[in-house]
XYZ file of C-alpha atoms in Angstrom:
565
model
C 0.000 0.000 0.000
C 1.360 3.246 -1.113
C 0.738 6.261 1.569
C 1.517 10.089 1.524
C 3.425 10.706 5.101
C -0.344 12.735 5.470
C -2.336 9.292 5.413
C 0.697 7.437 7.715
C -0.725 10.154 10.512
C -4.454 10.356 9.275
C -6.348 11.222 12.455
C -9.347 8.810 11.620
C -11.452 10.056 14.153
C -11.678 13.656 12.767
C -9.872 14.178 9.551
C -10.063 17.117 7.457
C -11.714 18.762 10.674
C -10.554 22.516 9.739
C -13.753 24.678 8.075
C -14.016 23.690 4.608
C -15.019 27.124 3.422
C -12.331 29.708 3.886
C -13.974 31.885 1.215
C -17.162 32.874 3.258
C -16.954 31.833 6.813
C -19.544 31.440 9.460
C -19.342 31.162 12.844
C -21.428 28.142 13.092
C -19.479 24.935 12.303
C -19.788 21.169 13.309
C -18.024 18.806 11.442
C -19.264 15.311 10.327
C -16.040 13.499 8.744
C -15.158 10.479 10.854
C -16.324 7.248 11.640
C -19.317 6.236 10.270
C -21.128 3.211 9.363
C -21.799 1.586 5.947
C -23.292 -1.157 4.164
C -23.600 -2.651 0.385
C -26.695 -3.461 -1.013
C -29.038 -4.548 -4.038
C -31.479 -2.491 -2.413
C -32.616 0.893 -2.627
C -34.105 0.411 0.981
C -31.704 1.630 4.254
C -31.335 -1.701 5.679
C -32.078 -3.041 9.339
C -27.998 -3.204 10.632
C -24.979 -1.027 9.369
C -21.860 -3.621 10.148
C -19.000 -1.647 8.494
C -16.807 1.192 9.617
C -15.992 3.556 6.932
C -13.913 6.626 7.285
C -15.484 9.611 6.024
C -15.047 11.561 3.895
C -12.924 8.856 1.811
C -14.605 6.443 -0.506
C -14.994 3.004 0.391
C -12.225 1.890 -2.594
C -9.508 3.688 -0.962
C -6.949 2.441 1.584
C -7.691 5.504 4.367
C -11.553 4.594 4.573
C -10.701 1.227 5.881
C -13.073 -0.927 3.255
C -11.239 -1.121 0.181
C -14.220 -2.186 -1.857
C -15.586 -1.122 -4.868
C -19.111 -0.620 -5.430
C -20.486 -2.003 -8.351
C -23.307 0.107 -10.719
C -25.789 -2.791 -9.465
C -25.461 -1.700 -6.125
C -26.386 0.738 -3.084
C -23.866 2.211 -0.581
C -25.856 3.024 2.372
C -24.064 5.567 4.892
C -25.189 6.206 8.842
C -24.008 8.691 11.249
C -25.343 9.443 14.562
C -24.911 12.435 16.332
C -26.789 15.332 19.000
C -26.345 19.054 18.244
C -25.045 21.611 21.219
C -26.563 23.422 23.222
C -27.052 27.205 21.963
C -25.942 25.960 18.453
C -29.190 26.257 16.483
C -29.782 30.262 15.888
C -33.195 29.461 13.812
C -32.296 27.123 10.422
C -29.645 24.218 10.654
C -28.103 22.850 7.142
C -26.114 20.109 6.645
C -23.652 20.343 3.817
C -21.746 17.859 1.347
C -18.692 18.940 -0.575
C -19.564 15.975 -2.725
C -20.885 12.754 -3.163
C -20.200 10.393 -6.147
C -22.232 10.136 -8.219
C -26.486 10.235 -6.863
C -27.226 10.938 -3.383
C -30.067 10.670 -1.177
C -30.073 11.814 2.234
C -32.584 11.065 4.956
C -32.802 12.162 8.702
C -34.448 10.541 11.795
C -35.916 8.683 8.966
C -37.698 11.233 6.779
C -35.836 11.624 3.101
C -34.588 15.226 3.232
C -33.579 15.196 -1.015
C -31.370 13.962 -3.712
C -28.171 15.607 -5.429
C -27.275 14.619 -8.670
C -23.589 15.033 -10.231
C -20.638 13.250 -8.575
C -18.377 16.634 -8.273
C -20.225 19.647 -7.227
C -21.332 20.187 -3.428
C -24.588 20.720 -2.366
C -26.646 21.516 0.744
C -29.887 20.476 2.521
C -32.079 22.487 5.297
C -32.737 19.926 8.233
C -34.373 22.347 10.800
C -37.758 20.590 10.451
C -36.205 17.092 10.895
C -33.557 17.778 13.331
C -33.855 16.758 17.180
C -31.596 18.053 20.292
C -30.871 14.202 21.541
C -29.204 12.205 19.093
C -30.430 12.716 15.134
C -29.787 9.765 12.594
C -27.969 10.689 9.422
C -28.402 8.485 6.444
C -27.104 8.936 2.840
C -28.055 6.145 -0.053
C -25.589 6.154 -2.884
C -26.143 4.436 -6.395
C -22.798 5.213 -8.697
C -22.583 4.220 -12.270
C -19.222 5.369 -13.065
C -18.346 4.944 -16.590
C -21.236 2.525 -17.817
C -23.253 5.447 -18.210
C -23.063 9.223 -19.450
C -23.062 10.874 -16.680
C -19.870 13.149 -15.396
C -17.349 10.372 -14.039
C -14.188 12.169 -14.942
C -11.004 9.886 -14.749
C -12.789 7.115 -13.163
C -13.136 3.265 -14.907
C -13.819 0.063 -13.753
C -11.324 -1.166 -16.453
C -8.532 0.892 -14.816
C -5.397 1.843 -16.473
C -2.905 4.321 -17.884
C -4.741 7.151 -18.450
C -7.844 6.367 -16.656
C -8.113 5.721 -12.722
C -10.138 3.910 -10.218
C -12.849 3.828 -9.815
C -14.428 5.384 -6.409
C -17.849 5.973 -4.945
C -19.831 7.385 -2.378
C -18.767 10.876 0.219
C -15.593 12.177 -1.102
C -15.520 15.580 0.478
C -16.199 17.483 3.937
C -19.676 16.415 5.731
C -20.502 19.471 7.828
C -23.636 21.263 9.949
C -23.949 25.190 10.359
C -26.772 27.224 11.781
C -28.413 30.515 10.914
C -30.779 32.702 11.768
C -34.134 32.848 9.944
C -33.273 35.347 7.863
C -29.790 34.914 6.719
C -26.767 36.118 3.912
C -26.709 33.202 2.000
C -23.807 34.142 -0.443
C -22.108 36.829 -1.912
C -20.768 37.358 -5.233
C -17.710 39.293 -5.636
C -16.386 40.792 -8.931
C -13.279 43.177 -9.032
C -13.670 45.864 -11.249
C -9.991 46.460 -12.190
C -10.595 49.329 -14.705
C -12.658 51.127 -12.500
C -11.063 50.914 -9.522
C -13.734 49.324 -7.378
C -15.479 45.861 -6.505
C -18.801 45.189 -6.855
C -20.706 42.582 -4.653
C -24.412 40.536 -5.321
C -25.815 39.699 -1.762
C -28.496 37.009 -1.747
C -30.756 36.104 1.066
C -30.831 39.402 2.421
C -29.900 42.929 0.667
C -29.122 44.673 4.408
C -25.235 44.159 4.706
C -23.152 46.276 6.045
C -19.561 45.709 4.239
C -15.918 46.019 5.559
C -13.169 46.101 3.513
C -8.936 45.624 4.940
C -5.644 46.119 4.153
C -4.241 43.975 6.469
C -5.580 45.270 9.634
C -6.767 48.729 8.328
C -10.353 49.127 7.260
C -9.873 51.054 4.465
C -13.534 51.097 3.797
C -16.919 50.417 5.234
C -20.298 51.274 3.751
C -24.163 49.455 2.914
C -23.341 50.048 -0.817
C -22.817 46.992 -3.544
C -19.859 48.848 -5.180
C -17.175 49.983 -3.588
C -14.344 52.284 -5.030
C -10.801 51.186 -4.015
C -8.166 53.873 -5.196
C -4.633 53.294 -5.702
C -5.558 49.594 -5.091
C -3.153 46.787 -4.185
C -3.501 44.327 -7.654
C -3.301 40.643 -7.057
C -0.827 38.383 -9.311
C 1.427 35.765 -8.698
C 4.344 38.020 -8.079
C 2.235 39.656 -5.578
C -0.762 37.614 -4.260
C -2.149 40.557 -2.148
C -5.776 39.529 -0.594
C -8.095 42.096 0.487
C -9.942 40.651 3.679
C -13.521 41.777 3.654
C -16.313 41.131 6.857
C -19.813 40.938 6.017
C -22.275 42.235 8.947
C -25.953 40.487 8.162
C -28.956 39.656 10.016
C -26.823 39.327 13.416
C -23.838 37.732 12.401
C -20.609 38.581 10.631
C -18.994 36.131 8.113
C -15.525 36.817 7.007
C -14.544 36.653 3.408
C -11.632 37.898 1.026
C -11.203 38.969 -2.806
C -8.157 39.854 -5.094
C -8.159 42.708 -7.793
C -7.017 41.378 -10.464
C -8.237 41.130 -14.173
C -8.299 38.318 -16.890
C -8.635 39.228 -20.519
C -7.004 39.132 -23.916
C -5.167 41.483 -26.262
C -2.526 42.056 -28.663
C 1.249 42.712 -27.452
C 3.280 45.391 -29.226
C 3.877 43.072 -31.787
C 0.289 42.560 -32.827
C 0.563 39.161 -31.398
C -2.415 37.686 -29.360
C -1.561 37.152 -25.792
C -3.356 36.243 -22.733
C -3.860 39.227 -20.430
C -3.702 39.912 -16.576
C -4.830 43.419 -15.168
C -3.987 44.481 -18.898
C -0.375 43.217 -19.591
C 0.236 40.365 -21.908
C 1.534 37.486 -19.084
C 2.900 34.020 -19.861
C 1.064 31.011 -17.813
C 3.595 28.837 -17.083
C 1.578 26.094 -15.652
C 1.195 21.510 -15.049
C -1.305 19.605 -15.673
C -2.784 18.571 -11.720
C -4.821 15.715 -11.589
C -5.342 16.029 -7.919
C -5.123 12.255 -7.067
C -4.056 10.722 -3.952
C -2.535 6.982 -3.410
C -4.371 7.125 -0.190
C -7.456 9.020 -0.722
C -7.555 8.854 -4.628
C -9.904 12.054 -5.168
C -9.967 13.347 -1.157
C -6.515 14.592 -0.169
C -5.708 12.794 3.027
C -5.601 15.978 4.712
C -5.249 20.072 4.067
C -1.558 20.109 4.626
C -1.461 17.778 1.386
C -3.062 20.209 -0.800
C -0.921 22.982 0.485
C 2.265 20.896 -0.159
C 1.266 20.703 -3.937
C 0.543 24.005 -4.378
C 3.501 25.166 -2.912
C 6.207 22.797 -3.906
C 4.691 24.084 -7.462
C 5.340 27.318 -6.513
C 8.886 27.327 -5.529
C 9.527 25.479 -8.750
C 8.890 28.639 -10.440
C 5.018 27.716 -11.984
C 2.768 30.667 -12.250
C -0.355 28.190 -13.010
C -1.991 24.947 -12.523
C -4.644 23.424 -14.571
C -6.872 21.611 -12.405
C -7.415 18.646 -14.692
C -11.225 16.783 -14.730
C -11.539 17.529 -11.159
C -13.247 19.939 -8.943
C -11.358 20.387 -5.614
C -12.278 21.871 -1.929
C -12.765 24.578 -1.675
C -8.941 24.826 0.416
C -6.938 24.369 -2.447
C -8.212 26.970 -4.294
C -7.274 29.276 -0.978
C -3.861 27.699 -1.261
C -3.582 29.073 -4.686
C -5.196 31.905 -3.576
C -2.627 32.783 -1.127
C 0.673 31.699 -2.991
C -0.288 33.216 -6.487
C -1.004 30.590 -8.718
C -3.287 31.403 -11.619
C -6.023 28.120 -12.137
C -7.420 26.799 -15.361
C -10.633 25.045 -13.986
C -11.662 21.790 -16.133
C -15.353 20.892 -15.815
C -15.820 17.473 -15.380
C -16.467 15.023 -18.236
C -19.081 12.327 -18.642
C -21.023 10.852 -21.936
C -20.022 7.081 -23.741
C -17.672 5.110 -24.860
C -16.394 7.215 -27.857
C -14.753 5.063 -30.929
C -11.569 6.049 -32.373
C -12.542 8.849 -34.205
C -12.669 11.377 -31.186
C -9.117 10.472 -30.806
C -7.598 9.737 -34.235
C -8.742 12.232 -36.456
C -7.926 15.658 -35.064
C -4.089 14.264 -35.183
C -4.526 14.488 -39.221
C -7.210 18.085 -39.369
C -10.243 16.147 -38.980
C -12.422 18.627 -37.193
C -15.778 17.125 -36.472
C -19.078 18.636 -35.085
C -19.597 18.034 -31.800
C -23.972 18.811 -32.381
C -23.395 15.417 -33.750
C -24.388 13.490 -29.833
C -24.290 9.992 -31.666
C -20.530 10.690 -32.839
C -19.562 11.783 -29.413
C -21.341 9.431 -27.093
C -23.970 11.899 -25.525
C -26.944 10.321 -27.114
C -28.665 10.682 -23.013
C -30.454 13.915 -22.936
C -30.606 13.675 -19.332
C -26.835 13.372 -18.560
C -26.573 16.610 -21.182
C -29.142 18.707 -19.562
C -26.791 17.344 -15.864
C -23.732 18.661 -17.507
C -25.027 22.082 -17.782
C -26.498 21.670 -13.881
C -22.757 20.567 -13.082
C -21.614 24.012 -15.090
C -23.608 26.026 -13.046
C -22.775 24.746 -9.779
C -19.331 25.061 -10.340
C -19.066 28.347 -11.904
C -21.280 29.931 -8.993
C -18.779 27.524 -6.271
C -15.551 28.862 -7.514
C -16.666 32.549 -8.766
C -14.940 34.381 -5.731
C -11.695 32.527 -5.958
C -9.425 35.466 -7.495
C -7.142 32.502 -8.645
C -9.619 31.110 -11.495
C -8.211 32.729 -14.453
C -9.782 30.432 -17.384
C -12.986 27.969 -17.234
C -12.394 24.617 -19.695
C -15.836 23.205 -20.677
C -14.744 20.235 -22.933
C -11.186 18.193 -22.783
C -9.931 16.042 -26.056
C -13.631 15.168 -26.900
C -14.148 13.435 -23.704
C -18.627 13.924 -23.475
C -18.244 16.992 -25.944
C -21.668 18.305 -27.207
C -22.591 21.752 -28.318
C -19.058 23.514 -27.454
C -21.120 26.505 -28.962
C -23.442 26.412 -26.262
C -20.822 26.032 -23.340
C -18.911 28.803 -24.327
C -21.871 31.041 -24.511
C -23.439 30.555 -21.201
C -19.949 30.708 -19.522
C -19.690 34.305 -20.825
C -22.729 35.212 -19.849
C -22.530 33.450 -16.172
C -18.814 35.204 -15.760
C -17.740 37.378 -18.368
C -14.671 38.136 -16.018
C -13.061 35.192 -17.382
C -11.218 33.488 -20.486
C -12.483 30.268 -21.550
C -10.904 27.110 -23.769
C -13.796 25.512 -24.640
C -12.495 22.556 -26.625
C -9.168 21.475 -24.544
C -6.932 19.904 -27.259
C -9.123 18.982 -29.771
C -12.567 19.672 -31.991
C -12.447 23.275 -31.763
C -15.689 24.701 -33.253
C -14.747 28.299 -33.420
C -16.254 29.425 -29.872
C -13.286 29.557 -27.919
C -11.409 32.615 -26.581
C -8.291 30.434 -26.725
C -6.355 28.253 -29.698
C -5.912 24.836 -27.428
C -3.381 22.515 -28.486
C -2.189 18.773 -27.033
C 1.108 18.080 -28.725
C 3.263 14.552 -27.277
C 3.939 12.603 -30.336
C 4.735 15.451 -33.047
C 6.587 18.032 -32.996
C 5.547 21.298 -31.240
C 5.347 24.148 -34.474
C 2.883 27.319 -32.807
C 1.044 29.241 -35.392
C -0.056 32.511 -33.963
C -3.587 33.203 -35.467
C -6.660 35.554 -34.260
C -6.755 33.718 -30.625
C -3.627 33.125 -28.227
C -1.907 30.193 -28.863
C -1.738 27.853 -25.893
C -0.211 24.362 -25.644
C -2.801 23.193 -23.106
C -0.881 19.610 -22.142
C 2.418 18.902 -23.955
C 5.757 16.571 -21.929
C 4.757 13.781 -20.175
C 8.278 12.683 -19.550
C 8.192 9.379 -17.661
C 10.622 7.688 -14.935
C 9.595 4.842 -12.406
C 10.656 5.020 -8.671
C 11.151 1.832 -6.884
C 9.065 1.967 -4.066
C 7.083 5.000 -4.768
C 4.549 3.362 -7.400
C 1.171 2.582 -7.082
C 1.668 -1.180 -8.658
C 4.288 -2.762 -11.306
C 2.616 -1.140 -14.281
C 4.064 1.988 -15.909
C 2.561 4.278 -18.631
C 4.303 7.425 -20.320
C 4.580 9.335 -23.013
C 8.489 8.902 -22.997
C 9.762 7.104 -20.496
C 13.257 7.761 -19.067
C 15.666 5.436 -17.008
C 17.641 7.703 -14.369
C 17.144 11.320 -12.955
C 19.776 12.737 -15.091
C 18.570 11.781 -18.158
C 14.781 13.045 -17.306
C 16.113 16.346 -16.392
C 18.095 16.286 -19.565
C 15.348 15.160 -21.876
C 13.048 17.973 -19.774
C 15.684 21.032 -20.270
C 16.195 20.380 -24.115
C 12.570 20.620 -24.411
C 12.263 23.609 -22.917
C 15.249 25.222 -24.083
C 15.185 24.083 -27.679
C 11.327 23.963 -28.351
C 9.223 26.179 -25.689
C 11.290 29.252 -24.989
C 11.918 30.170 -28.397
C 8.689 29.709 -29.526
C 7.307 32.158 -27.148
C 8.459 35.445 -29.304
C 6.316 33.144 -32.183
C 3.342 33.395 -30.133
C 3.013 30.884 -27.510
C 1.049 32.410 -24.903
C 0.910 29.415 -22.428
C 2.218 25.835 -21.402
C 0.799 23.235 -19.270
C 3.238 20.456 -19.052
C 2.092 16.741 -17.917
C 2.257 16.641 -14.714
C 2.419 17.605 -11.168
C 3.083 13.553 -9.645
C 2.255 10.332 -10.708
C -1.322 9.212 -10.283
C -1.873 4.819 -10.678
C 0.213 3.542 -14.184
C 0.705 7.155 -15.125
C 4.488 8.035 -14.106
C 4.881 11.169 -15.717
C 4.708 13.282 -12.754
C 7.878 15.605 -11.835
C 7.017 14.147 -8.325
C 5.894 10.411 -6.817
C 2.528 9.790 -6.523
C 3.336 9.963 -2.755
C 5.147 13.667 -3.184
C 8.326 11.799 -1.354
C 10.360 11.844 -4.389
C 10.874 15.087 -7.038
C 12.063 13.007 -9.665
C 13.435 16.363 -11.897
C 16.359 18.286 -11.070
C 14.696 21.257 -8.848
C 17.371 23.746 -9.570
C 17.158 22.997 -13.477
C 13.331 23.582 -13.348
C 13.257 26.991 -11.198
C 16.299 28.101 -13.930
C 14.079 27.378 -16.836
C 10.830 28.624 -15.550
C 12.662 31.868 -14.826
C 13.334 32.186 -18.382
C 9.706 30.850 -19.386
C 7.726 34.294 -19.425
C 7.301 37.072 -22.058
């Protein structure tokens, strides 16, 4: 069993106990990870005895929940927790909250079903103050997970595991928690920097009576019952200089703490005439990896917060300026990480639809360009698990909106569940025009696209600047196997390498012979394969268990200081 030194000192009886939501914080927080109890069944019912400890929030496949069993698309995982609130802790309205729960879930207190989420990625939130009893309350959650036998979003996940695709994993995968509010309560709050105009604008739902402070460091440098606020001579947030203006919202009796960044994404020409990407309106090189944010240990659910820092850091002092969260949707922690160091985030949305033949894959590697309207071609024949997609969109658009690290949204990846690109593109815009978008990662571009997205391993990397930056979107995959730092005996790369030196060697001609001088061409941005090894995939510059950096560190932070504009 390979572990991260974070699962060799999981604390099993409370892990991941820190409040999951550092971008809008309430002081009202119990938190349900733990032990709870589990059981397998053909049955839909909650059945009479739960006889298995699980560890939540980690599926039951994974080595840190203590089953290690997979749950097959015939079958129901059936969850139980008990537990009593607190005295003084309900203010009016209790809501229990999921980060998220693979792939349909069904939750039911002291016996009464309290609703169903759908969409294995996105978190979601239930009102139990009807339900809910002083003395001990009964938590239930029913689980039915198809994976990859049918269209809906499974990401990386297969039951037929291997190189490129993961295992597959089931049930609560993120932070169960409670919090109370009063009757009348802020519910969220939207915050968009207004870079150009010196100001920040924020959307309050649930109750238009806020009174809003705004801090530079410990000065309050503003406070007023106004949506916009004007900020002059502001403090601009970048990775250089990751400055994070903390902001306290006073609502309906309580005060929740928050933060934002002014910064702004966009695209333009350089002096050249050449199409760049943009931040608070300079052209700006993302340097970036491909993260896959997969855990030996936890597969999807880091073993712990200090894990997700460590990645985002060790990234960091490398020299990256960006990370392209890859299929995944994370909590909400790591995006604070990135947040707080400076690194810009290309968001993936998360794929589902069919098994797709070889065309998806073959063609675009000789110009064949097909139309992705076409649902047979592509596999998303289910209207349902379309119209789900779009649910999915929405949920994590509105999730991640007030992370000031999210610099570009990425609808579709290399065909994977593609359908109406068009479509995708447009209601991104619309939902946050303060964004760039690649709608077509890699492959089928359809013209809607604020971005020209390329995937280039086998042939060699030639950019042609056009009307749209040019960005190589996944490129490297350099390959090396650690003894004893491998998740089995199997091994899949792109190139694969034999030592250290000739990795770093194979990694610094690439960069120096084929990325930098392209740049002046037109390249606009890189996003090399990949932060660590995840399963048969040992392209990672570290171990899947972070233990081992498997590239020369001082040869990577001398190149990235020369990858930039």
């Amino acid at each position: 069993m390979l572990l991260t030194k974070y699962g060799e000192t999981l604390n099993r009886e409370n892990p991941l106990s820190e409040y999951p939501r550092p971008q809008f914080v309430r002081n009202s927080y119990i938190n349900l990870n733990g032990k709870w109890k589990c059981e397998f069944s053909k049955s839909k019912k909650l059945p009479n005895e739960f006889n298995t400890d699980i560890i939540v929030p980690f599926s039951p496949e994974t080595p840190l929940s203590g089953v290690s069993r997979v749950l097959s698309p015939d079958e129901y995982l059936h969850y139980e927790k008990k537990f009593e609130l607190p005295e003084n802790f309900n203010k009016g309205r209790i809501f229990i909250h999921f980060g998220a729960v693979d792939q349909i879930a069904t939750v039911y207190l002291n016996g009464t079903e309290i609703g169903t989420h759908k969409g294995g990625y996105t978190p979601f939130t239930f009102e139990l103050t009807d339900y809910i009893k002083q003395d001990e309350n009964v938590l239930n959650v029913t689980v039915k997970d198809y994976s990859d036998t049918k269209e809906y979003s499974k990401g990386k996940q297969k039951f037929k595991r291997g190189g490129i695709w993961y295992s597959p994993q089931s049930g609560i995968w993120q932070t169960v928690w409670l919090e109370s509010t009063p009757a009348q309560f802020l519910e969220r709050v939207k915050i968009t920097p207004d870079y150009d105009n010196e100001q920040v604008n924020f959307e309050f739902f649930g109750t238009d009576d806020v009174i809003t402070r705004i801090y530079d460091g410990e000065n309050l440098i503003a406070e007023t019952k106004e949506t916009t606020v004007k900020i002059p001579d502001f403090k601009s947030w970048s990775p250089e200089s990751p400055f994070l203006y903390d902001v306290k919202f006073q609502a309906c009796g309580e005060t929740i703490s928050s933060y934002f960044g002014m910064r702004k994404f966009s695209v333009g020409e350089d002096e050249n005439g050449v199409k760049r990407l943009f931040l608070n309106n300079k052209p700006y090189f993302h340097n970036g990896l491909l993260d896959q944010g997969y855990y030996p240990d936890g597969f999807l659910t880091p073993p712990s917060n200090e894990a997700m820092e460590f990645d985002v850091k060790k990234v960091k002092e490398l020299g990256f300026n960006m990370l392209r969260k890859h299929i995944k949707v994370e909590p909400l922690f790591w995006y604070h990480y990135c947040d707080v160091n400076g690194i810009l985030v290309w968001q993936d949305m998360v794929n589902g639809g069919g098994q797709y033949g070889l065309e998806i894959s073959v063609l675009p590697f000789i110009g064949v360009n097909l139309d992705d309207t076409n649902y047979k071609t592509f596999k998303r024949t289910d209207k349902e698990a379309r119209e789900l997609y779009y649910q999915e969109l929405k949920e994590t658009v509105d999730y991640l909106y007030n992370c000031p690290c999210i610099a570009l949204w990425v609808p579709f990846n290399e065909g994977w569940g593609q359908f109406d690109s068009k479509i995708a593109y447009e209601m991104l815009k619309k939902m946050d025009p303060s964004r760039t978008v690649d709608s077509t990662s890699g492959w089928h571009d359809r013209g809607y696209s604020d971005v020209i997205s390329k995937h280039i391993y086998f042939t060699p990397i030639k950019v042609k600047a056009g009307n749209r930056p040019y960005v190589l979107s996944e490129f490297g995959g350099y390959s090396q196997k650690i003894e004893g730092h491998t998740f089995n005996n199997k091994m899949f790369g792109y190139k694969i390498y034999k030592s250290k030196e000739t990795l770093t060697k194979a990694y610094k001609r690439t960069f120096e012979k084929t990325i930098i001088p392209q740049i002046k061409d037109g390249l606009a941005a890189t996003v090399y394969t990949q932060v660590t090894d995840v399963e048969d995939e040992l392209n990672g510059i570290l171990t899947y268990d972070r233990k081992v950096v498997k590239i020369d560190e001082a040869t990577i932070k001398d190149i990235n200081r020369r990858v930039k504009l």
